Amino acid sequence: MSSWWEEYKTFFSVSLGALGLGLIFLARSLELNTKKDSRYLVKSLVVYPIKSCGAVNLQTAVVGPHGFLLDRHWVVVREDEATFITQRELPQMALIQVSFEYGPGERKADNDNVVALVLNAPGKEPLKIYIGNSEDEDERPQRTISVWKVPLSGRDEGDAAAEWLSDYLGKRVRLYGMAADYERNMGWENAEKFIAPTKFEQEGSLSQEQVRSGIILDASFVDDHPFLLLSTDSVEDVNNHLRAQGKSPIGPDRFRANIIVEPSPLPLIKYRRTFANPTASYPGYSTQPRGFIEDSWGHITFVPAVGPKVTKKSVDLISVGKKTRCRLTTVIPETGEYPPRLLADGSENPDFNEPLAMLRKYRTFEKFGPSPACGQTFAFHRTSIGNVVTVGSEVLPFTFVDECVASEPA
């Protein structure tokens, strides 16, 4: 036994030493540091099938021609004028809950292969609205409807939906979906001041004209651009300001974002940054989780939380600027009401007009006037259509809008 050990101890010593050196080299090459940097992962994915109504939370979301498939695909309009209505006018729309009914067979994501919407609201029986291949699809009349004074082609979803919504909302309305010939391009004139640099321009692999031809600014019935991203750090930043003045905290649902991201407890791996952009200063990764980090993200994609590979099936989003905010953020989603100015005892309600009033104190920018900003809007690259984002994916920034001076407050 002693002879055997004498013969092999040198081998084992050398092997263990090599293994130890290898682990040290690996740790240093990956630069694992749980305190220095923050990664951001997708916490939730959300679509709002009917503009200004309830959310559908997804684990996976596929990109369609206008953003996430079925996001703001329908809109409620005044019956006589065919102009759109939102919670700004009828806050009780927040209580209209929407769910999906799926068809047989496989689906690519949780917003794919949907054959019907199911609507629920307090005091109402559920309403099912068939979409796609229903028998009366071709018979439903089309009409030009107006969203922010932009004429758009809509398809009437029928009398049953109109009566259900009119009875609940106390106003004569109709429901319209995006017609087959629907077109709504937000146009470069609306993005010129905000569009972020992309990895393609940085690499020199595509000309600016080629880059622009690949970026899609088409939108559904959203207020502005196809995607809205918000970090939980931003919500917490707002809440810290509210708590400091004795006001109630709010949830991220006040901002109706499609993609909500959160800092990950996992360490940042440096090769991800090098893979994305070896020359950038990486403001998108901060020394600590911080509010409004999404303001700095230009061209981003989503990758699995483990492994650095970006494939041809990636979803590429390009920032089009900060999202301005309005009165709708003050609607309480759980009650479908605006907070009253006075409480029952006649005292001032500290939560009146919040969080809008608080945002106006520290999140206004000269180019937006009095409207504060919270969250970041994104266009998308045409190669993203048909690709899927998954909860738990990591946000991988390629470029940052602080490289684009026009994207910063004047």
XYZ file of C-alpha atoms in Angstrom:
410
model
C 0.000 0.000 0.000
C 2.853 2.344 0.898
C 4.571 1.524 -2.361
C 1.418 2.308 -4.339
C 1.023 5.675 -2.641
C 4.619 6.641 -3.180
C 4.205 5.843 -6.855
C 1.048 7.920 -7.429
C 1.198 10.740 -4.868
C 3.149 12.965 -7.208
C 0.501 12.436 -9.903
C -2.342 13.279 -7.503
C -0.519 16.331 -6.182
C 0.059 17.700 -9.654
C -3.540 16.966 -10.698
C -5.042 18.677 -7.664
C -2.767 21.648 -8.137
C -3.777 21.974 -11.771
C -7.432 21.702 -10.845
C -7.058 24.436 -8.231
C -5.289 26.745 -10.654
C -7.966 26.040 -13.242
C -10.763 27.000 -10.844
C -8.955 30.197 -9.878
C -8.471 31.090 -13.539
C -12.136 30.345 -14.317
C -13.371 32.464 -11.420
C -11.191 35.379 -12.463
C -12.047 35.083 -16.134
C -15.752 35.140 -15.371
C -15.273 37.845 -12.733
C -18.077 36.630 -10.538
C -18.871 39.422 -8.115
C -22.172 39.495 -6.296
C -21.595 42.967 -4.848
C -20.123 44.973 -7.704
C -22.624 44.577 -10.520
C -26.299 43.862 -11.111
C -27.939 41.747 -13.770
C -31.538 42.232 -14.800
C -33.938 39.400 -15.544
C -37.465 39.395 -16.937
C -39.806 39.232 -13.947
C -43.094 39.298 -15.836
C -44.573 39.567 -19.308
C -47.939 41.240 -19.774
C -50.359 41.925 -22.600
C -53.510 44.042 -22.437
C -55.728 42.570 -25.173
C -58.318 45.352 -24.882
C -56.826 48.816 -24.543
C -57.297 50.180 -21.001
C -58.812 46.932 -19.687
C -57.324 44.122 -17.601
C -53.950 42.431 -18.065
C -53.100 38.890 -19.088
C -49.891 37.703 -17.434
C -47.750 35.350 -19.501
C -44.802 33.049 -18.924
C -43.877 33.198 -22.609
C -44.787 35.844 -25.195
C -44.361 35.718 -28.962
C -43.718 38.843 -31.026
C -46.185 39.654 -33.803
C -46.228 42.360 -36.496
C -47.140 45.123 -34.011
C -45.365 44.052 -30.819
C -46.413 41.221 -28.528
C -49.192 39.298 -30.239
C -52.676 40.382 -29.063
C -51.432 43.351 -27.031
C -53.922 46.228 -27.400
C -55.432 44.362 -30.336
C -58.901 45.674 -29.406
C -60.193 49.090 -28.384
C -63.444 50.402 -26.914
C -64.904 53.351 -28.860
C -67.856 55.673 -28.536
C -70.732 54.273 -30.553
C -71.566 57.526 -32.317
C -68.137 59.067 -32.934
C -65.970 55.917 -33.063
C -63.319 57.679 -30.956
C -61.403 55.634 -28.415
C -62.157 55.550 -24.675
C -59.745 54.724 -21.854
C -59.571 54.705 -18.071
C -58.844 58.426 -18.220
C -62.554 58.895 -18.839
C -63.965 55.635 -17.450
C -61.674 54.319 -14.692
C -63.976 51.331 -14.102
C -62.514 49.821 -17.275
C -59.702 48.625 -15.001
C -62.089 46.033 -13.550
C -62.807 44.394 -16.910
C -60.715 41.240 -16.681
C -59.635 39.385 -19.807
C -58.500 35.783 -20.201
C -57.606 33.597 -23.171
C -59.240 30.456 -24.487
C -56.886 28.343 -26.565
C -57.450 26.183 -29.601
C -56.413 22.537 -29.926
C -52.810 21.663 -30.640
C -49.532 23.186 -29.588
C -48.902 26.862 -29.086
C -45.644 28.732 -29.475
C -46.259 30.949 -26.453
C -48.991 31.904 -24.018
C -50.370 34.531 -26.426
C -50.434 32.160 -29.396
C -53.246 29.928 -30.743
C -55.862 32.000 -28.920
C -59.361 31.380 -30.274
C -61.430 33.506 -27.889
C -61.301 36.234 -25.282
C -63.322 35.772 -22.090
C -64.423 38.996 -20.402
C -65.450 39.300 -16.761
C -66.553 42.340 -14.756
C -68.337 42.921 -11.428
C -72.033 42.112 -11.683
C -71.741 40.732 -15.210
C -71.919 37.232 -16.636
C -68.771 36.223 -18.544
C -68.704 37.135 -22.233
C -66.836 35.079 -24.810
C -65.595 36.799 -27.951
C -64.383 34.462 -30.672
C -61.491 35.595 -32.815
C -59.796 34.356 -35.953
C -61.946 31.764 -37.681
C -65.408 32.324 -36.250
C -68.326 31.829 -38.654
C -69.274 35.499 -38.811
C -65.710 36.798 -39.188
C -66.201 37.974 -42.768
C -69.577 39.513 -41.955
C -68.350 41.842 -39.237
C -68.380 45.398 -40.565
C -65.245 47.499 -40.744
C -65.133 51.141 -39.801
C -62.565 53.886 -39.510
C -62.032 54.575 -35.829
C -59.900 57.214 -34.139
C -57.063 56.729 -31.619
C -55.352 59.975 -30.641
C -56.978 61.549 -33.725
C -55.270 58.995 -35.995
C -57.740 57.237 -38.341
C -57.333 53.454 -38.123
C -59.123 50.495 -39.668
C -61.182 48.545 -37.143
C -63.421 45.481 -37.258
C -66.640 45.543 -35.214
C -66.828 42.670 -32.722
C -70.613 42.520 -32.782
C -73.718 43.543 -30.867
C -73.260 41.130 -27.947
C -69.888 42.683 -27.044
C -71.302 46.194 -27.541
C -74.278 45.541 -25.246
C -72.142 43.874 -22.565
C -69.649 46.745 -22.443
C -72.300 49.474 -22.731
C -74.289 48.008 -19.842
C -71.237 47.768 -17.598
C -69.717 51.132 -18.498
C -73.010 53.047 -18.538
C -72.232 54.529 -21.923
C -73.001 53.514 -25.497
C -69.816 51.953 -26.803
C -68.633 49.321 -29.263
C -65.616 47.037 -29.360
C -63.340 47.070 -32.385
C -60.409 44.847 -33.245
C -57.593 45.465 -35.678
C -58.935 44.872 -39.200
C -57.118 42.755 -41.772
C -55.929 45.914 -43.557
C -54.935 47.664 -40.310
C -51.864 49.894 -40.630
C -50.303 52.206 -38.082
C -46.695 53.199 -38.545
C -45.527 55.611 -35.886
C -43.067 57.035 -38.422
C -39.478 58.122 -38.155
C -40.600 61.702 -37.595
C -41.902 60.551 -34.186
C -38.735 58.620 -33.357
C -36.018 60.778 -34.900
C -35.105 62.533 -31.666
C -35.122 59.389 -29.571
C -34.021 56.357 -31.594
C -31.063 54.662 -29.940
C -27.912 53.436 -31.680
C -28.002 49.740 -32.499
C -25.374 47.040 -32.370
C -25.503 46.858 -36.177
C -24.282 50.435 -36.566
C -21.699 49.923 -33.867
C -20.317 46.834 -35.580
C -20.446 48.573 -38.954
C -22.211 45.502 -40.346
C -25.188 47.491 -41.679
C -25.643 50.997 -43.024
C -28.026 53.387 -41.261
C -30.490 52.940 -44.122
C -30.357 49.163 -43.719
C -30.766 49.466 -39.972
C -33.806 51.696 -40.368
C -35.374 49.368 -42.892
C -35.181 46.597 -40.305
C -36.617 48.492 -37.336
C -40.379 48.191 -37.045
C -42.317 51.160 -35.705
C -45.718 49.634 -36.478
C -48.003 49.660 -33.460
C -51.367 48.310 -32.372
C -53.843 50.463 -30.419
C -51.098 51.424 -27.937
C -50.597 55.084 -27.059
C -47.219 55.298 -28.747
C -44.681 52.524 -29.500
C -44.912 48.711 -29.562
C -43.166 47.795 -26.289
C -43.024 49.347 -22.830
C -40.373 48.148 -20.366
C -40.134 49.007 -16.681
C -37.814 47.868 -13.886
C -38.934 47.002 -10.376
C -36.145 49.307 -9.187
C -37.947 52.208 -10.859
C -41.182 51.346 -9.080
C -39.310 51.099 -5.780
C -37.660 54.460 -6.462
C -41.095 56.047 -6.865
C -42.313 54.264 -3.731
C -39.361 55.500 -1.700
C -40.320 59.063 -2.624
C -43.968 58.380 -1.750
C -43.165 56.775 1.619
C -40.877 59.665 2.532
C -43.906 61.954 2.370
C -46.327 59.636 4.152
C -48.016 58.378 1.008
C -48.975 54.807 0.077
C -46.709 52.723 -2.183
C -48.013 51.511 -5.531
C -47.524 48.427 -7.680
C -46.009 48.175 -11.167
C -49.492 47.613 -12.618
C -50.079 51.389 -12.375
C -47.715 51.777 -15.349
C -49.159 49.018 -17.593
C -45.808 47.858 -18.980
C -45.366 44.810 -21.236
C -42.005 43.759 -19.822
C -41.082 44.149 -16.149
C -37.485 43.406 -15.202
C -35.838 42.975 -11.816
C -32.266 42.739 -10.532
C -31.072 39.165 -10.256
C -29.504 37.651 -7.143
C -27.102 35.871 -9.496
C -23.720 37.485 -10.128
C -22.883 39.298 -13.336
C -20.546 37.334 -15.586
C -18.148 39.634 -17.370
C -18.018 37.614 -20.567
C -21.657 38.542 -21.155
C -20.691 42.186 -21.248
C -17.705 41.486 -23.479
C -19.866 39.417 -25.783
C -22.413 42.205 -26.075
C -20.081 45.138 -26.539
C -16.421 45.073 -25.518
C -15.950 48.845 -25.829
C -18.966 50.181 -23.945
C -18.780 51.672 -20.475
C -21.831 49.628 -19.471
C -24.058 52.124 -17.712
C -26.745 49.447 -18.111
C -25.060 47.476 -15.362
C -24.810 49.527 -12.193
C -22.746 49.241 -9.029
C -26.041 48.783 -7.225
C -29.606 48.143 -8.388
C -31.055 51.579 -9.094
C -34.217 53.203 -10.347
C -34.740 54.028 -14.022
C -31.809 51.972 -15.246
C -33.930 51.277 -18.331
C -33.429 54.916 -19.331
C -29.892 53.948 -20.336
C -30.736 50.876 -22.423
C -30.586 51.393 -26.178
C -30.527 48.167 -28.194
C -31.341 45.168 -25.989
C -32.081 41.511 -26.470
C -33.076 38.669 -24.161
C -31.020 35.546 -23.525
C -31.336 32.544 -21.203
C -30.115 33.367 -17.708
C -27.451 30.668 -18.088
C -25.168 30.824 -21.120
C -24.158 33.795 -23.263
C -25.423 32.662 -26.648
C -27.577 34.981 -28.763
C -29.288 33.130 -31.605
C -31.121 34.144 -34.753
C -34.327 33.663 -32.771
C -33.560 36.540 -30.416
C -36.000 39.376 -29.741
C -34.192 42.670 -30.448
C -35.691 45.875 -29.079
C -34.458 49.387 -29.871
C -35.277 52.246 -27.518
C -37.484 55.021 -28.861
C -37.419 57.103 -25.679
C -38.881 57.554 -22.244
C -42.562 56.942 -21.630
C -44.477 60.049 -20.568
C -47.210 59.642 -17.985
C -50.710 60.984 -17.452
C -53.712 60.788 -15.138
C -54.282 57.106 -15.906
C -51.449 56.172 -13.515
C -53.575 57.413 -10.610
C -56.419 54.928 -11.217
C -56.475 52.277 -8.466
C -56.534 48.954 -10.398
C -58.219 47.034 -7.556
C -61.193 49.409 -7.330
C -61.384 51.017 -10.774
C -61.530 54.452 -9.170
C -59.478 57.607 -8.874
C -58.342 58.289 -5.305
C -60.654 60.954 -3.809
C -59.291 64.357 -2.895
C -60.825 64.105 0.604
C -61.075 61.144 2.975
C -64.291 60.158 4.770
C -63.404 62.348 7.746
C -62.947 65.379 5.496
C -59.165 65.431 5.714
C -56.904 65.673 2.682
C -56.134 62.322 1.050
C -52.327 61.998 0.866
C -52.682 59.605 -2.082
C -54.744 61.973 -4.216
C -53.310 62.288 -7.739
C -50.454 59.918 -6.956
C -48.036 58.762 -8.245
C -48.409 61.392 -10.976
C -47.874 64.334 -8.619
C -44.722 62.769 -7.198
C -43.317 61.961 -10.637
C -43.829 65.585 -11.649
C -41.517 66.633 -8.823
C -38.466 64.746 -10.052
C -39.071 62.970 -13.367
C -39.827 65.795 -15.801
C -37.730 66.594 -18.870
C -37.715 69.781 -20.891
C -38.651 68.134 -24.173
C -41.724 66.502 -22.597
C -43.070 69.638 -20.933
C -45.022 69.041 -17.704
C -45.557 65.315 -18.384
C -43.227 63.168 -16.250
C -41.562 60.018 -17.572
C -41.431 56.499 -16.155
C -40.420 53.448 -18.184
C -38.878 53.111 -21.626
C -40.591 52.550 -24.985
C -39.107 50.301 -27.651
C -39.484 49.513 -31.317
C -38.309 46.094 -32.545
C -36.252 44.579 -35.319
C -38.191 42.686 -37.982
C -36.149 39.516 -37.338
C -37.896 39.369 -33.939
C -41.308 38.515 -35.431
C -42.272 34.988 -34.442
C -39.633 34.808 -31.712
C -40.377 34.362 -28.022
C -39.431 36.094 -24.762
C -39.581 34.004 -21.574
C -39.935 34.994 -17.924
C -36.518 34.548 -16.315
C -34.559 35.608 -19.400
C -31.687 38.027 -18.923
C -31.689 41.507 -20.456
C -28.555 41.886 -22.562
C -27.819 45.513 -23.538
C -25.831 46.071 -26.735
C -25.889 49.881 -26.812
C -26.956 52.635 -24.471
C -28.934 55.798 -25.058
C -26.428 57.916 -23.188
C -24.375 57.477 -26.365
C -27.172 59.377 -28.122
C -27.106 62.911 -26.698
C -30.559 63.749 -28.012
C -32.036 61.116 -25.726
C -31.000 62.999 -22.607
C -32.925 65.899 -21.059
C -32.127 69.203 -22.731
